[in-house]
Amino acid sequence: MQKILTCPKSEVADFYYKSKINLYNFTIFDMAPRLGTCYIWNETEGKKGSSEVASGVYNFIDKKQKEGTVEFVFYSDNPTSQNKNRYVFSMYLLASTKYRVKITHRYLEVGHTQMEVDSMHAAIEKSVKKKEIFSIEEWYSYILDAKKNGKHRNDPAVKYTIEKVGETYENLDFKPLAHFDPAKPGIVSIKYNYNSNPIEVNVKDKRGRPVNLTTYTPGSAYNAKFPLAENKIKDLKDLIRSVE
């Protein structure tokens, strides 16, 4: 996930001391078509945690399996709050069973986590350097145009696209599922290093109401938008007056 983007954005000194709206960008880079997808939401639409990450990946798997993809291999760094937790793995179990696809997630060695998405983030940050941005829609435009402002690892074929929460996908609630359909037992194969033998963990033998993963649909993660803090609303109003 990219570092927090803020809106509005300006180099003017008054902006530095004011609270602004936080914008989050979770990015997936598809190596085959050389396509980067940015899942974007602001702080009123979601948090910066496992539900948001799982929702973006689930949306990506859903779209790709409709195109005929039957196996997925994901690479990421190691933050447990976002990429390595039971909520993300519950999503993988659901997607694997529901769509009949094979999913592997490989965590890169600490200190060696440079990936294509980092190049995407760098290109986006470069495209908005010394730029003034006064709306979230402007952020969308700069992100889509970031590739045009410089080569991405000397690869002109790379393209960026945007998925907007609430429009093209939704933040979903991937609670750890207590029990799986006995006809589709949930097995997770884990390796702690490259040379070790995989450990198979059967996650179906849990107490609770049985869940048929072939028909299960996760609900929304949040029932309403998150309100902005009073001091942030005040600062935003001050910024509006300063640019009028």
Short mmCIF file of C-alpha atoms in Angstrom, two decimals, residues 81-188:
data_model
loop_
_atom_site.label_atom_id
_atom_site.label_comp_id
_atom_site.label_asym_id
_atom_site.label_seq_id
_atom_site.Cartn_x
_atom_site.Cartn_y
_atom_site.Cartn_z
CA SER A 81 -1.97 -5.79 9.76
CA GLN A 82 -2.50 -5.83 5.99
CA ASN A 83 -1.08 -8.82 4.11
CA LYS A 84 -0.40 -11.64 6.56
CA ASN A 85 -3.44 -12.31 8.75
CA ARG A 86 -6.48 -14.55 9.13
CA TYR A 87 -8.80 -12.15 7.30
CA VAL A 88 -6.75 -12.23 4.11
CA PHE A 89 -6.43 -16.01 4.31
CA SER A 90 -10.18 -16.35 4.87
CA MET A 91 -10.63 -14.39 1.65
CA TYR A 92 -8.21 -16.72 -0.15
CA LEU A 93 -10.09 -19.80 1.07
CA LEU A 94 -13.38 -18.30 -0.05
CA ALA A 95 -12.06 -17.27 -3.48
CA SER A 96 -10.28 -20.59 -4.04
CA THR A 97 -13.40 -22.62 -3.24
CA LYS A 98 -15.95 -20.36 -4.88
CA TYR A 99 -14.05 -19.83 -8.14
CA ARG A 100 -12.17 -23.16 -8.20
CA VAL A 101 -8.78 -21.50 -8.59
CA LYS A 102 -5.37 -22.19 -7.07
CA ILE A 103 -3.91 -19.34 -5.01
CA THR A 104 -0.35 -18.97 -3.70
CA HIS A 105 0.90 -16.03 -1.65
CA ARG A 106 4.66 -15.64 -1.29
CA TYR A 107 6.08 -13.19 1.24
CA LEU A 108 9.36 -11.60 0.25
CA GLU A 109 12.40 -11.67 2.50
CA VAL A 110 12.56 -8.73 4.89
CA GLY A 111 14.87 -6.11 3.41
CA HIS A 112 14.31 -7.40 -0.12
CA THR A 113 10.74 -6.31 -0.78
CA GLN A 114 11.20 -3.96 -3.75
CA MET A 115 8.44 -4.73 -6.25
CA GLU A 116 6.78 -3.33 -9.36
CA VAL A 117 4.13 -1.64 -7.21
CA ASP A 118 6.88 0.41 -5.56
CA SER A 119 7.83 1.70 -9.00
CA MET A 120 4.18 2.58 -9.57
CA HIS A 121 4.07 4.52 -6.31
CA ALA A 122 7.29 6.33 -7.22
CA ALA A 123 5.86 7.28 -10.63
CA ILE A 124 2.69 8.62 -9.01
CA GLU A 125 4.64 10.66 -6.46
CA LYS A 126 6.87 12.04 -9.21
CA SER A 127 3.86 13.04 -11.32
CA VAL A 128 2.37 15.16 -8.52
CA LYS A 129 5.60 16.72 -7.30
CA LYS A 130 5.10 20.48 -6.85
CA LYS A 131 1.54 20.12 -8.17
CA GLU A 132 -1.51 21.61 -6.48
CA ILE A 133 -4.45 19.23 -6.07
CA PHE A 134 -7.77 20.45 -4.72
CA SER A 135 -10.09 17.47 -5.23
CA ILE A 136 -10.01 13.69 -5.07
CA GLU A 137 -11.03 13.55 -8.74
CA GLU A 138 -7.82 15.40 -9.58
CA TRP A 139 -5.87 12.70 -7.76
CA TYR A 140 -7.50 10.11 -10.02
CA SER A 141 -6.35 12.00 -13.10
CA TYR A 142 -2.77 12.33 -11.90
CA ILE A 143 -2.60 8.64 -11.01
CA LEU A 144 -3.89 7.58 -14.43
CA ASP A 145 -1.48 9.97 -16.13
CA ALA A 146 1.53 9.02 -13.98
CA LYS A 147 2.75 6.53 -16.57
CA LYS A 148 2.80 9.23 -19.25
CA ASN A 149 5.21 11.37 -17.23
CA GLY A 150 8.09 8.94 -17.46
CA LYS A 151 8.97 5.37 -18.37
CA HIS A 152 8.17 2.67 -15.86
CA ARG A 153 11.40 0.68 -15.69
CA ASN A 154 11.87 1.48 -19.39
CA ASP A 155 8.72 -0.46 -20.23
CA PRO A 156 6.33 1.64 -22.36
CA ALA A 157 3.71 -1.14 -22.26
CA VAL A 158 2.84 -0.54 -18.61
CA LYS A 159 -0.59 0.97 -17.99
CA TYR A 160 -2.42 2.08 -14.84
CA THR A 161 -6.11 1.75 -14.05
CA ILE A 162 -8.26 2.77 -11.07
CA GLU A 163 -10.94 0.99 -9.07
CA LYS A 164 -13.00 3.34 -6.88
CA VAL A 165 -14.57 2.02 -3.70
CA GLY A 166 -18.32 2.49 -3.77
CA GLU A 167 -18.35 2.61 -7.57
CA THR A 168 -16.51 -0.37 -9.05
CA TYR A 169 -16.01 -2.44 -5.89
CA GLU A 170 -16.88 -2.52 -2.19
CA ASN A 171 -14.98 -2.98 1.05
CA LEU A 172 -16.15 -6.37 2.32
CA ASP A 173 -16.13 -8.08 5.70
CA PHE A 174 -13.88 -11.16 5.59
CA LYS A 175 -14.31 -12.45 9.12
CA PRO A 176 -12.55 -15.74 9.84
CA LEU A 177 -15.07 -18.37 8.77
CA ALA A 178 -15.84 -20.84 11.53
CA HIS A 179 -16.60 -23.90 9.42
CA PHE A 180 -16.52 -24.90 5.76
CA ASP A 181 -18.72 -27.02 3.56
CA PRO A 182 -17.77 -30.67 4.33
CA ALA A 183 -17.84 -31.38 0.59
CA LYS A 184 -15.16 -28.70 0.08
CA PRO A 185 -12.74 -29.03 2.99
CA GLY A 186 -10.52 -26.03 3.57
CA ILE A 187 -6.86 -26.94 3.46
CA VAL A 188 -4.06 -24.39 3.77
#
